[in-house]
Amino acid sequence: MKTYIIAEIGINHNGKLSTALELIDKAKESNVDAVKFQKRDLKEIYSDKILNDPNSAEWNFEYLIPLLKEVELSKDDYLIIKNKCDELSLDLIITPFDKKSADFVGNLGISKFKISSADMTNFELIDKCNSFGIPLIISTGMWEYKDIKKCVSYYEKNNVDFSLLLANSTYPTPYEEIPLKFIDKLKKLTKKVGYSGHELGYLPTLVAVSKGAQLIERHYTLDNEMTGFDHKMSLNPKDFIAMVKDIRNI
């Protein structure tokens, strides 16, 4: 079976539609199956107090909130992005971080929802996404097997069309902290297992494919030197093309 490869653009567009569209073009050149973005409604996630004064909360909000405000694309931007993906015959996948965003992207006509590791147990969000009849790709992050198993029971009981990704919530992930053998355990819980890699380079990604990962998600950037959270541990166009070729060869 052909490996389904997702270019995780995420917030690497830095809030610029032109950069987002360029990333989509480059992803198409890499021979991927899909591109992925993120959608947030900050007012749904954070209190007015934190949004108005990030210093009133934990220290990391001082840096996080201004960045998230800066990189959030508009609804009109996403309409253009959806049309671009349709033109290039690329699947569009979006991670919603709240129910309001899930409503928007579900009605946008995306191919799949991606659920972040932090929301694996967020059944309200899971149910909202599932209401659109669209498949869910769910990262398992730092969760233990018993937690994942409980969630799978809920997904199955509620007729969720889901697949699971092995992931690690450390950015970037040291090689010694990537439990690739865990793929074998995830295979027992779902028909489709994948790997969401945050490592530098892509050797573990290739090992994951050789172990049967049918879905691959990797962060993608135009330039590793760009300003932002994820650019350093993302793959640039040259490396992404090389990785996809290696995956196809495997």
CSV table of C-alpha atoms in Angstrom, one decimal:
chain,number,residue,atom,x,y,z
A,1,MET,CA,0.0,0.0,0.0
A,2,LYS,CA,1.2,3.5,-0.9
A,3,THR,CA,2.3,5.5,2.1
A,4,TYR,CA,0.2,8.6,2.6
A,5,ILE,CA,2.5,11.6,3.1
A,6,ILE,CA,1.4,14.8,4.7
A,7,ALA,CA,3.4,18.0,4.5
A,8,GLU,CA,2.7,19.8,7.8
A,9,ILE,CA,2.8,23.5,7.0
A,10,GLY,CA,1.3,24.3,10.3
A,11,ILE,CA,2.2,27.9,11.2
A,12,ASN,CA,5.3,27.9,9.0
A,13,HIS,CA,3.6,30.4,6.7
A,14,ASN,CA,4.2,33.0,9.5
A,15,GLY,CA,0.8,34.5,8.9
A,16,LYS,CA,1.3,35.3,5.3
A,17,LEU,CA,-1.0,33.9,2.7
A,18,SER,CA,1.6,34.3,-0.1
A,19,THR,CA,4.0,32.1,1.9
A,20,ALA,CA,1.3,29.5,2.5
A,21,LEU,CA,0.6,29.3,-1.2
A,22,GLU,CA,4.3,28.9,-2.0
A,23,LEU,CA,4.6,26.1,0.5
A,24,ILE,CA,1.6,24.3,-1.1
A,25,ASP,CA,3.3,24.6,-4.5
A,26,LYS,CA,6.6,23.3,-3.2
A,27,ALA,CA,4.8,20.4,-1.4
A,28,LYS,CA,3.2,19.4,-4.7
A,29,GLU,CA,6.6,19.3,-6.3
A,30,SER,CA,7.7,16.9,-3.5
A,31,ASN,CA,5.0,14.4,-4.6
A,32,VAL,CA,3.1,14.4,-1.3
A,33,ASP,CA,-0.5,13.5,-0.9
A,34,ALA,CA,-1.7,16.3,1.4
A,35,VAL,CA,-0.8,19.5,3.1
A,36,LYS,CA,-1.8,20.3,6.7
A,37,PHE,CA,-2.6,23.6,8.4
A,38,GLN,CA,-3.8,24.6,11.9
A,39,LYS,CA,-6.8,26.7,12.8
A,40,ARG,CA,-7.5,28.4,16.2
A,41,ASP,CA,-10.0,30.8,17.6
A,42,LEU,CA,-8.0,32.2,20.4
A,43,LYS,CA,-11.0,33.6,22.2
A,44,GLU,CA,-12.4,30.0,22.4
A,45,ILE,CA,-9.1,28.7,23.8
A,46,TYR,CA,-7.8,31.4,26.1
A,47,SER,CA,-9.5,33.8,28.6
A,48,ASP,CA,-9.8,37.5,27.8
A,49,LYS,CA,-7.4,38.2,30.7
A,50,ILE,CA,-4.7,36.1,29.1
A,51,LEU,CA,-5.3,37.5,25.6
A,52,ASN,CA,-5.2,41.1,26.8
A,53,ASP,CA,-2.3,40.6,29.2
A,54,PRO,CA,-0.2,37.4,28.5
A,55,ASN,CA,2.0,38.4,31.4
A,56,SER,CA,-0.8,37.6,33.8
A,57,ALA,CA,-0.4,33.8,33.2
A,58,GLU,CA,2.6,31.4,33.0
A,59,TRP,CA,5.7,32.9,31.6
A,60,ASN,CA,5.5,31.1,28.2
A,61,PHE,CA,2.2,32.9,27.4
A,62,GLU,CA,4.2,36.1,27.2
A,63,TYR,CA,5.8,34.7,24.0
A,64,LEU,CA,3.1,32.3,22.8
A,65,ILE,CA,0.0,34.5,22.6
A,66,PRO,CA,1.6,37.3,20.4
A,67,LEU,CA,3.0,34.7,18.1
A,68,LEU,CA,-0.3,32.9,17.7
A,69,LYS,CA,-2.1,36.2,17.0
A,70,GLU,CA,0.5,37.0,14.3
A,71,VAL,CA,0.4,33.7,12.5
A,72,GLU,CA,-3.4,33.1,12.4
A,73,LEU,CA,-4.7,33.1,8.8
A,74,SER,CA,-8.1,34.5,8.1
A,75,LYS,CA,-11.2,32.6,7.0
A,76,ASP,CA,-10.9,34.2,3.5
A,77,ASP,CA,-7.3,33.0,3.4
A,78,TYR,CA,-8.4,29.4,4.0
A,79,LEU,CA,-10.9,29.7,1.1
A,80,ILE,CA,-8.0,30.6,-1.2
A,81,ILE,CA,-5.9,27.8,0.3
A,82,LYS,CA,-8.7,25.2,-0.3
A,83,ASN,CA,-9.1,26.3,-3.9
A,84,LYS,CA,-5.3,26.1,-4.4
A,85,CYS,CA,-5.3,22.5,-3.0
A,86,ASP,CA,-8.2,21.6,-5.3
A,87,GLU,CA,-6.3,23.0,-8.3
A,88,LEU,CA,-3.2,20.9,-7.5
A,89,SER,CA,-5.2,17.8,-6.5
A,90,LEU,CA,-3.8,17.8,-3.0
A,91,ASP,CA,-5.8,16.8,0.1
A,92,LEU,CA,-6.2,19.6,2.6
A,93,ILE,CA,-6.0,18.5,6.3
A,94,ILE,CA,-6.5,21.0,9.1
A,95,THR,CA,-6.0,20.7,12.9
A,96,PRO,CA,-8.7,22.5,14.8
A,97,PHE,CA,-7.9,23.5,18.4
A,98,ASP,CA,-11.4,24.3,19.4
A,99,LYS,CA,-15.0,23.5,18.4
A,100,LYS,CA,-15.6,26.8,16.6
A,101,SER,CA,-12.6,26.2,14.4
A,102,ALA,CA,-13.7,22.6,13.8
A,103,ASP,CA,-17.1,23.9,12.6
A,104,PHE,CA,-15.4,26.3,10.1
A,105,VAL,CA,-12.9,23.8,8.7
A,106,GLY,CA,-15.5,21.0,8.6
A,107,ASN,CA,-17.7,23.2,6.4
A,108,LEU,CA,-14.7,24.2,4.3
A,109,GLY,CA,-14.6,20.8,2.7
A,110,ILE,CA,-11.3,19.4,4.1
A,111,SER,CA,-10.3,15.8,3.4
A,112,LYS,CA,-9.4,14.9,6.9
A,113,PHE,CA,-9.2,16.3,10.4
A,114,LYS,CA,-5.9,16.1,12.3
A,115,ILE,CA,-6.2,15.9,16.1
A,116,SER,CA,-3.2,17.0,18.1
A,117,SER,CA,-1.7,14.8,20.8
A,118,ALA,CA,-3.0,17.3,23.5
A,119,ASP,CA,-6.6,16.7,22.2
A,120,MET,CA,-6.5,12.9,22.0
A,121,THR,CA,-8.7,12.8,25.1
A,122,ASN,CA,-10.8,15.9,24.2
A,123,PHE,CA,-14.0,14.0,23.4
A,124,GLU,CA,-16.0,17.1,22.9
A,125,LEU,CA,-13.7,18.2,20.0
A,126,ILE,CA,-13.6,14.6,18.7
A,127,ASP,CA,-17.4,14.4,18.6
A,128,LYS,CA,-17.6,17.8,16.8
A,129,CYS,CA,-15.1,16.7,14.2
A,130,ASN,CA,-16.8,13.3,13.8
A,131,SER,CA,-20.1,14.9,13.2
A,132,PHE,CA,-18.9,15.9,9.7
A,133,GLY,CA,-18.4,12.3,8.6
A,134,ILE,CA,-14.7,13.1,7.8
A,135,PRO,CA,-11.8,10.7,8.9
A,136,LEU,CA,-9.7,11.7,11.9
A,137,ILE,CA,-6.0,11.3,12.1
A,138,ILE,CA,-5.1,11.4,15.8
A,139,SER,CA,-1.6,11.9,17.3
A,140,THR,CA,-0.8,9.9,20.5
A,141,GLY,CA,2.0,12.2,21.7
A,142,MET,CA,3.3,11.4,25.1
A,143,TRP,CA,0.3,9.3,26.2
A,144,GLU,CA,0.7,5.8,27.7
A,145,TYR,CA,-0.7,2.7,26.0
A,146,LYS,CA,-3.5,2.4,28.6
A,147,ASP,CA,-4.7,5.9,27.9
A,148,ILE,CA,-4.6,5.4,24.1
A,149,LYS,CA,-6.6,2.1,24.5
A,150,LYS,CA,-9.3,3.9,26.6
A,151,CYS,CA,-9.6,6.6,23.9
A,152,VAL,CA,-9.8,3.9,21.1
A,153,SER,CA,-12.7,2.3,23.0
A,154,TYR,CA,-14.5,5.6,23.0
A,155,TYR,CA,-13.8,6.2,19.3
A,156,GLU,CA,-15.0,2.8,18.3
A,157,LYS,CA,-18.2,3.1,20.5
A,158,ASN,CA,-19.0,6.4,18.7
A,159,ASN,CA,-18.2,5.2,15.2
A,160,VAL,CA,-15.2,7.5,14.6
A,161,ASP,CA,-13.3,6.8,11.4
A,162,PHE,CA,-9.8,7.2,12.9
A,163,SER,CA,-6.2,6.4,12.5
A,164,LEU,CA,-3.4,6.8,15.1
A,165,LEU,CA,0.0,8.4,14.7
A,166,LEU,CA,3.1,7.6,16.8
A,167,ALA,CA,4.4,11.0,17.9
A,168,ASN,CA,6.6,12.7,20.5
A,169,SER,CA,5.7,16.1,21.9
A,170,THR,CA,9.4,17.2,22.2
A,171,TYR,CA,10.5,19.7,19.5
A,172,PRO,CA,13.0,18.7,18.1
A,173,THR,CA,12.9,15.0,19.3
A,174,PRO,CA,16.2,13.4,20.1
A,175,TYR,CA,16.6,10.1,18.3
A,176,GLU,CA,16.9,8.1,21.5
A,177,GLU,CA,13.4,9.3,22.6
A,178,ILE,CA,11.6,8.0,19.5
A,179,PRO,CA,9.9,4.7,20.5
A,180,LEU,CA,9.5,3.2,17.0
A,181,LYS,CA,8.7,-0.2,18.5
A,182,PHE,CA,5.5,1.3,19.8
A,183,ILE,CA,4.2,1.2,16.2
A,184,ASP,CA,3.7,-2.5,16.7
A,185,LYS,CA,1.4,-1.8,19.7
A,186,LEU,CA,-0.6,0.8,17.9
A,187,LYS,CA,-1.2,-1.6,15.1
A,188,LYS,CA,-3.3,-3.6,17.5
A,189,LEU,CA,-5.6,-0.6,18.1
A,190,THR,CA,-6.3,0.6,14.6
A,191,LYS,CA,-6.2,-0.5,11.0
A,192,LYS,CA,-4.1,2.5,9.9
A,193,VAL,CA,-1.0,3.5,11.9
A,194,GLY,CA,1.3,6.4,11.1
A,195,TYR,CA,4.2,8.5,12.3
A,196,SER,CA,4.4,12.2,13.0
A,197,GLY,CA,8.1,13.0,13.3
A,198,HIS,CA,9.6,16.0,15.0
A,199,GLU,CA,13.3,14.9,14.7
A,200,LEU,CA,16.1,16.7,12.9
A,201,GLY,CA,16.6,14.9,9.6
A,202,TYR,CA,14.4,12.0,8.6
A,203,LEU,CA,16.1,8.6,9.3
A,204,PRO,CA,13.5,7.6,12.0
A,205,THR,CA,10.7,8.4,9.5
A,206,LEU,CA,12.1,5.9,7.0
A,207,VAL,CA,12.4,3.3,9.8
A,208,ALA,CA,8.8,4.0,10.7
A,209,VAL,CA,7.7,3.3,7.1
A,210,SER,CA,9.7,0.1,7.0
A,211,LYS,CA,7.8,-1.0,10.2
A,212,GLY,CA,4.5,-0.5,8.5
A,213,ALA,CA,3.6,3.2,9.1
A,214,GLN,CA,1.0,4.0,6.4
A,215,LEU,CA,0.7,7.7,7.2
A,216,ILE,CA,3.6,10.1,7.5
A,217,GLU,CA,3.4,13.6,8.7
A,218,ARG,CA,6.5,15.9,8.7
A,219,HIS,CA,6.8,19.6,9.3
A,220,TYR,CA,7.7,21.6,6.1
A,221,THR,CA,9.4,25.0,5.7
A,222,LEU,CA,10.8,27.1,2.9
A,223,ASP,CA,13.9,27.9,4.9
A,224,ASN,CA,15.1,26.5,8.2
A,225,GLU,CA,16.5,30.0,9.1
A,226,MET,CA,13.1,31.7,9.1
A,227,THR,CA,11.7,33.1,12.4
A,228,GLY,CA,9.2,31.0,14.2
A,229,PHE,CA,8.7,28.0,16.5
A,230,ASP,CA,8.8,25.1,14.0
A,231,HIS,CA,11.2,26.1,11.3
A,232,LYS,CA,14.4,24.6,12.9
A,233,MET,CA,13.0,21.1,13.2
A,234,SER,CA,11.1,21.2,9.8
A,235,LEU,CA,12.3,19.8,6.5
A,236,ASN,CA,13.2,22.3,3.8
A,237,PRO,CA,12.1,21.6,0.2
A,238,LYS,CA,15.4,19.8,-0.8
A,239,ASP,CA,15.3,17.5,2.2
A,240,PHE,CA,11.5,16.9,1.8
A,241,ILE,CA,11.9,15.8,-1.8
A,242,ALA,CA,14.7,13.4,-0.8
A,243,MET,CA,12.6,12.0,2.1
A,244,VAL,CA,9.6,11.4,-0.2
A,245,LYS,CA,11.8,9.7,-2.8
A,246,ASP,CA,13.2,7.4,-0.1
A,247,ILE,CA,9.7,6.6,1.2
A,248,ARG,CA,8.5,5.8,-2.2
A,249,ASN,CA,11.4,3.5,-2.8
A,250,ILE,CA,10.8,1.7,0.5
